[in-house]
Amino acid sequence: GAVVSQHPSWVICKSGTSVKIECRSLDFQATTMFWYRQFPKQSLMLMATSNEGSKATYEQGVEKDKFLINHASLTLSTLTVTSAHPEDSSFYICSARTLASNTGELFFGEGSRLTVL
Amino acid sequence: SQQGEEDPQALSIQEGENATMNCSYKTSINNLQWYRQNSGRGLVHLILIRSNEREKHSGRLRVTLDTSKKSSSLLITASRAADTASYFCATLTGGGNKLTFGTGTQLKVEL
């Protein structure tokens, strides 16, 4: 099956610093990747849709300048949380869809837990 | 508001029993999918049912879809302790580019 790798799996940083999270599709190409945020015991909230070679599409209420998304290749998307603050602490999960998929089935990374002190 | 609302929010059963989770949604869909999430991990796709299907099976999983009621159910038969996880429904809508997740059901299967 399709494998998505996410790194780092957890990160602790000081308030005001920036953190980059990588999402890689290991055995398939993904023109579209999705970034979700999940608070404890809650559902996944879509933050943005990352499109290879073009600007990401952000959901309403998500700050573009705060959460920078780059999708430079068909196998890599990155999410950078800029000037992180404690309220940005969360579980961030990426997902990808194979080029051939027309059902919307997503393959997920293992998530990255961000803790901002 | 949530496209998908699930109930119950939490379910605790004994190993060997069946577990049923329900999902309701608001808008018309292309398909509905169920995912599983172990604590602190990513999501794993379990099963997909298209809008023109009413029931689908995969191993110990059985999914039903009632588009007139905008609802779906996931049945896990003969549950095992390893089935302990959160289960989410997700709907594919509109242009088919975005999955919207439900609120989830936390299932605990006790020995």
mmCIF file of C-alpha atoms in Angstrom:
data_model
loop_
_atom_site.group_PDB
_atom_site.id
_atom_site.type_symbol
_atom_site.label_atom_id
_atom_site.label_comp_id
_atom_site.label_asym_id
_atom_site.label_seq_id
_atom_site.Cartn_x
_atom_site.Cartn_y
_atom_site.Cartn_z
ATOM 1 C CA GLY A 1 0.000 0.000 0.000
ATOM 2 C CA ALA A 2 0.929 3.631 -0.307
ATOM 3 C CA VAL A 3 3.203 4.887 2.447
ATOM 4 C CA VAL A 4 3.434 8.417 3.752
ATOM 5 C CA SER A 5 6.293 9.378 6.010
ATOM 6 C CA GLN A 6 6.088 12.355 8.322
ATOM 7 C CA HIS A 7 8.998 13.870 10.187
ATOM 8 C CA PRO A 8 9.632 14.727 12.949
ATOM 9 C CA SER A 9 7.196 12.632 14.942
ATOM 10 C CA TRP A 10 7.477 15.009 17.838
ATOM 11 C CA VAL A 11 9.153 18.340 18.454
ATOM 12 C CA ILE A 12 9.470 20.703 21.378
ATOM 13 C CA CYS A 13 10.401 24.296 20.717
ATOM 14 C CA LYS A 14 10.554 27.641 22.422
ATOM 15 C CA SER A 15 7.950 30.282 21.816
ATOM 16 C CA GLY A 16 8.878 32.512 18.889
ATOM 17 C CA THR A 17 10.834 29.918 16.945
ATOM 18 C CA SER A 18 9.788 28.288 13.674
ATOM 19 C CA VAL A 19 9.302 24.592 13.153
ATOM 20 C CA LYS A 20 9.260 22.687 9.881
ATOM 21 C CA ILE A 21 7.399 19.415 9.411
ATOM 22 C CA GLU A 22 8.007 17.235 6.359
ATOM 23 C CA CYS A 23 5.574 14.927 4.648
ATOM 24 C CA ARG A 24 6.864 12.491 2.049
ATOM 25 C CA SER A 25 5.085 9.983 -0.135
ATOM 26 C CA LEU A 26 7.558 7.107 -0.254
ATOM 27 C CA ASP A 27 6.302 4.844 -2.996
ATOM 28 C CA PHE A 28 3.953 7.000 -5.023
ATOM 29 C CA GLN A 29 3.623 10.464 -6.427
ATOM 30 C CA ALA A 30 1.162 12.868 -4.900
ATOM 31 C CA THR A 31 0.105 16.020 -6.675
ATOM 32 C CA THR A 32 -2.067 16.845 -3.706
ATOM 33 C CA MET A 33 -1.296 16.587 -0.029
ATOM 34 C CA PHE A 34 -3.435 17.700 2.859
ATOM 35 C CA TRP A 35 -2.458 19.100 6.226
ATOM 36 C CA TYR A 36 -4.673 18.510 9.224
ATOM 37 C CA ARG A 37 -4.552 19.640 12.805
ATOM 38 C CA GLN A 38 -5.962 17.602 15.645
ATOM 39 C CA PHE A 39 -6.518 18.599 19.253
ATOM 40 C CA PRO A 40 -6.709 15.913 21.962
ATOM 41 C CA LYS A 41 -9.739 13.663 21.592
ATOM 42 C CA GLN A 42 -11.091 15.732 18.747
ATOM 43 C CA SER A 43 -11.513 15.266 15.046
ATOM 44 C CA LEU A 44 -9.158 16.293 12.281
ATOM 45 C CA MET A 45 -9.514 19.820 11.023
ATOM 46 C CA LEU A 46 -8.284 20.452 7.508
ATOM 47 C CA MET A 47 -5.836 23.340 7.470
ATOM 48 C CA ALA A 48 -4.791 23.480 3.860
ATOM 49 C CA THR A 49 -4.518 21.619 0.601
ATOM 50 C CA SER A 50 -1.008 21.511 -0.780
ATOM 51 C CA ASN A 51 -0.664 21.408 -4.548
ATOM 52 C CA GLU A 52 2.596 20.509 -6.231
ATOM 53 C CA GLY A 53 4.076 23.472 -8.024
ATOM 54 C CA SER A 54 1.453 25.968 -6.945
ATOM 55 C CA LYS A 55 0.248 27.831 -3.906
ATOM 56 C CA ALA A 56 -1.533 25.991 -1.163
ATOM 57 C CA THR A 57 -5.239 26.462 -0.622
ATOM 58 C CA TYR A 58 -5.985 27.383 2.969
ATOM 59 C CA GLU A 59 -9.183 26.733 4.840
ATOM 60 C CA GLN A 60 -11.095 29.608 6.323
ATOM 61 C CA GLY A 61 -9.573 30.848 9.529
ATOM 62 C CA VAL A 62 -6.109 29.397 8.898
ATOM 63 C CA GLU A 63 -3.390 32.028 8.748
ATOM 64 C CA LYS A 64 -1.332 31.684 5.595
ATOM 65 C CA ASP A 65 1.606 33.587 6.997
ATOM 66 C CA LYS A 66 1.571 31.522 10.150
ATOM 67 C CA PHE A 67 1.446 28.115 8.528
ATOM 68 C CA LEU A 68 3.664 28.148 5.457
ATOM 69 C CA ILE A 69 3.193 25.256 3.075
ATOM 70 C CA ASN A 70 5.565 24.316 0.299
ATOM 71 C CA HIS A 71 5.000 21.470 -2.136
ATOM 72 C CA ALA A 72 8.104 21.569 -4.256
ATOM 73 C CA SER A 73 7.987 18.045 -5.658
ATOM 74 C CA LEU A 74 5.553 15.212 -6.251
ATOM 75 C CA THR A 75 6.767 13.440 -3.127
ATOM 76 C CA LEU A 76 7.370 16.188 -0.591
ATOM 77 C CA SER A 77 5.285 18.801 1.147
ATOM 78 C CA THR A 78 6.434 20.837 4.128
ATOM 79 C CA LEU A 79 4.524 22.753 6.772
ATOM 80 C CA THR A 80 6.384 25.471 8.638
ATOM 81 C CA VAL A 81 4.834 26.872 11.775
ATOM 82 C CA THR A 82 6.336 30.337 12.007
ATOM 83 C CA SER A 83 6.882 32.191 15.259
ATOM 84 C CA ALA A 84 5.254 29.379 17.167
ATOM 85 C CA HIS A 85 3.298 30.086 20.329
ATOM 86 C CA PRO A 86 1.904 27.725 22.973
ATOM 87 C CA GLU A 87 -1.535 27.817 21.341
ATOM 88 C CA ASP A 88 0.044 26.260 18.244
ATOM 89 C CA SER A 89 0.802 23.139 20.241
ATOM 90 C CA SER A 90 -1.106 20.355 18.558
ATOM 91 C CA PHE A 91 -0.905 17.149 16.578
ATOM 92 C CA TYR A 92 -0.314 17.873 12.889
ATOM 93 C CA ILE A 93 -1.049 15.164 10.365
ATOM 94 C CA CYS A 94 -0.400 15.125 6.653
ATOM 95 C CA SER A 95 -2.050 12.939 4.084
ATOM 96 C CA ALA A 96 -1.700 12.287 0.400
ATOM 97 C CA ARG A 97 -3.712 10.912 -2.442
ATOM 98 C CA THR A 98 -2.257 8.826 -5.243
ATOM 99 C CA LEU A 99 -2.399 10.197 -8.758
ATOM 100 C CA ALA A 100 -4.613 7.345 -9.872
ATOM 101 C CA SER A 101 -7.155 7.713 -7.092
ATOM 102 C CA ASN A 102 -10.580 9.039 -7.923
ATOM 103 C CA THR A 103 -12.215 7.919 -4.704
ATOM 104 C CA GLY A 104 -10.601 10.411 -2.379
ATOM 105 C CA GLU A 105 -8.967 7.713 -0.264
ATOM 106 C CA LEU A 106 -6.156 9.246 1.700
ATOM 107 C CA PHE A 107 -2.935 7.802 3.039
ATOM 108 C CA PHE A 108 -1.789 9.365 6.265
ATOM 109 C CA GLY A 109 1.529 10.077 7.864
ATOM 110 C CA GLU A 110 2.035 9.136 11.496
ATOM 111 C CA GLY A 111 1.613 12.696 12.651
ATOM 112 C CA SER A 112 3.869 15.230 14.331
ATOM 113 C CA ARG A 113 3.235 16.367 17.878
ATOM 114 C CA LEU A 114 4.318 19.947 18.385
ATOM 115 C CA THR A 115 4.776 21.346 21.857
ATOM 116 C CA VAL A 116 5.608 25.023 22.148
ATOM 117 C CA LEU A 117 6.954 26.096 25.510
ATOM 118 C CA SER B 1 -20.180 22.898 11.753
ATOM 119 C CA GLN B 2 -19.123 19.280 11.415
ATOM 120 C CA GLN B 3 -20.070 17.577 8.163
ATOM 121 C CA GLY B 4 -20.010 14.285 10.021
ATOM 122 C CA GLU B 5 -21.259 13.698 13.503
ATOM 123 C CA GLU B 6 -20.707 10.355 15.088
ATOM 124 C CA ASP B 7 -22.299 8.562 17.922
ATOM 125 C CA PRO B 8 -21.614 7.326 20.366
ATOM 126 C CA GLN B 9 -18.654 9.513 21.243
ATOM 127 C CA ALA B 10 -17.267 6.678 23.307
ATOM 128 C CA LEU B 11 -18.048 2.987 23.401
ATOM 129 C CA SER B 12 -16.743 0.344 25.763
ATOM 130 C CA ILE B 13 -17.425 -3.324 25.106
ATOM 131 C CA GLN B 14 -16.096 -6.752 25.987
ATOM 132 C CA GLU B 15 -13.943 -8.742 23.622
ATOM 133 C CA GLY B 16 -16.061 -10.869 21.355
ATOM 134 C CA GLU B 17 -18.998 -8.476 21.303
ATOM 135 C CA ASN B 18 -20.003 -6.452 18.261
ATOM 136 C CA ALA B 19 -19.401 -2.720 18.099
ATOM 137 C CA THR B 20 -21.642 -0.379 16.129
ATOM 138 C CA MET B 21 -20.800 3.219 15.367
ATOM 139 C CA ASN B 22 -23.001 5.680 13.533
ATOM 140 C CA CYS B 23 -22.218 8.674 11.392
ATOM 141 C CA SER B 24 -24.567 11.374 10.144
ATOM 142 C CA TYR B 25 -23.710 13.988 7.579
ATOM 143 C CA LYS B 26 -25.340 17.074 6.141
ATOM 144 C CA THR B 27 -24.652 17.466 2.437
ATOM 145 C CA SER B 28 -24.827 15.075 -0.500
ATOM 146 C CA ILE B 29 -21.725 12.958 -0.944
ATOM 147 C CA ASN B 30 -19.703 11.100 -3.553
ATOM 148 C CA ASN B 31 -18.634 8.469 -1.077
ATOM 149 C CA LEU B 32 -18.204 7.889 2.619
ATOM 150 C CA GLN B 33 -15.090 6.421 4.164
ATOM 151 C CA TRP B 34 -14.198 5.042 7.563
ATOM 152 C CA TYR B 35 -10.795 5.473 9.133
ATOM 153 C CA ARG B 36 -9.187 4.173 12.273
ATOM 154 C CA GLN B 37 -6.718 6.022 14.483
ATOM 155 C CA ASN B 38 -4.693 4.457 17.248
ATOM 156 C CA SER B 39 -3.834 6.875 20.033
ATOM 157 C CA GLY B 40 -1.211 9.391 18.929
ATOM 158 C CA ARG B 41 -0.860 7.885 15.467
ATOM 159 C CA GLY B 42 -1.943 8.644 11.940
ATOM 160 C CA LEU B 43 -5.141 7.389 10.355
ATOM 161 C CA VAL B 44 -5.612 4.155 8.495
ATOM 162 C CA HIS B 45 -8.234 3.743 5.792
ATOM 163 C CA LEU B 46 -10.654 0.924 6.575
ATOM 164 C CA ILE B 47 -13.420 0.884 4.019
ATOM 165 C CA LEU B 48 -15.146 3.051 1.430
ATOM 166 C CA ILE B 49 -18.773 2.972 0.376
ATOM 167 C CA ARG B 50 -20.004 4.856 -2.661
ATOM 168 C CA SER B 51 -23.161 6.908 -2.661
ATOM 169 C CA ASN B 52 -24.949 4.338 -4.843
ATOM 170 C CA GLU B 53 -24.095 1.450 -2.525
ATOM 171 C CA ARG B 54 -26.088 0.423 0.517
ATOM 172 C CA GLU B 55 -23.855 -2.105 2.225
ATOM 173 C CA LYS B 56 -20.295 -3.249 2.051
ATOM 174 C CA HIS B 57 -18.224 -5.861 3.855
ATOM 175 C CA SER B 58 -14.537 -6.228 4.521
ATOM 176 C CA GLY B 59 -13.438 -8.963 6.897
ATOM 177 C CA ARG B 60 -15.056 -8.248 10.267
ATOM 178 C CA LEU B 61 -16.230 -4.841 9.092
ATOM 179 C CA ARG B 62 -19.673 -4.106 7.738
ATOM 180 C CA VAL B 63 -20.652 -0.644 6.562
ATOM 181 C CA THR B 64 -24.112 0.540 5.629
ATOM 182 C CA LEU B 65 -25.132 3.757 3.963
ATOM 183 C CA ASP B 66 -28.566 5.354 3.897
ATOM 184 C CA THR B 67 -28.408 8.422 1.699
ATOM 185 C CA SER B 68 -32.060 9.278 2.371
ATOM 186 C CA LYS B 69 -31.221 9.649 6.045
ATOM 187 C CA LYS B 70 -27.707 10.903 5.377
ATOM 188 C CA SER B 71 -26.278 8.341 7.720
ATOM 189 C CA SER B 72 -23.843 5.454 7.817
ATOM 190 C CA SER B 73 -22.960 2.795 10.318
ATOM 191 C CA LEU B 74 -19.825 0.786 10.930
ATOM 192 C CA LEU B 75 -20.175 -2.614 12.538
ATOM 193 C CA ILE B 76 -17.156 -4.470 13.870
ATOM 194 C CA THR B 77 -18.036 -8.065 14.625
ATOM 195 C CA ALA B 78 -16.322 -10.282 17.189
ATOM 196 C CA SER B 79 -14.285 -7.404 18.504
ATOM 197 C CA ARG B 80 -10.753 -7.832 19.805
ATOM 198 C CA ALA B 81 -8.703 -5.828 22.254
ATOM 199 C CA ALA B 82 -6.587 -4.726 19.289
ATOM 200 C CA ASP B 83 -9.635 -2.976 17.822
ATOM 201 C CA THR B 84 -9.345 -0.367 20.572
ATOM 202 C CA ALA B 85 -8.944 2.919 18.705
ATOM 203 C CA SER B 86 -10.823 5.979 17.497
ATOM 204 C CA TYR B 87 -12.950 5.547 14.405
ATOM 205 C CA PHE B 88 -13.816 8.400 12.073
ATOM 206 C CA CYS B 89 -16.157 8.656 9.165
ATOM 207 C CA ALA B 90 -15.196 10.983 6.353
ATOM 208 C CA THR B 91 -17.202 12.239 3.426
ATOM 209 C CA LEU B 92 -16.021 13.185 -0.018
ATOM 210 C CA THR B 93 -18.107 15.997 -1.383
ATOM 211 C CA GLY B 94 -18.508 18.392 -4.233
ATOM 212 C CA GLY B 95 -15.544 18.510 -6.510
ATOM 213 C CA GLY B 96 -14.210 15.389 -4.860
ATOM 214 C CA ASN B 97 -11.028 16.967 -3.688
ATOM 215 C CA LYS B 98 -11.648 17.249 0.014
ATOM 216 C CA LEU B 99 -12.442 14.794 2.764
ATOM 217 C CA THR B 100 -14.292 16.102 5.775
ATOM 218 C CA PHE B 101 -14.003 14.079 8.957
ATOM 219 C CA GLY B 102 -16.620 13.354 11.555
ATOM 220 C CA THR B 103 -16.254 13.837 15.263
ATOM 221 C CA GLY B 104 -15.133 10.257 15.884
ATOM 222 C CA THR B 105 -16.034 7.389 18.190
ATOM 223 C CA GLN B 106 -13.537 6.178 20.768
ATOM 224 C CA LEU B 107 -13.865 2.433 21.014
ATOM 225 C CA LYS B 108 -12.431 0.479 23.912
ATOM 226 C CA VAL B 109 -12.504 -3.291 23.799
ATOM 227 C CA GLU B 110 -11.784 -4.891 27.139
ATOM 228 C CA LEU B 111 -10.526 -8.383 27.753
#
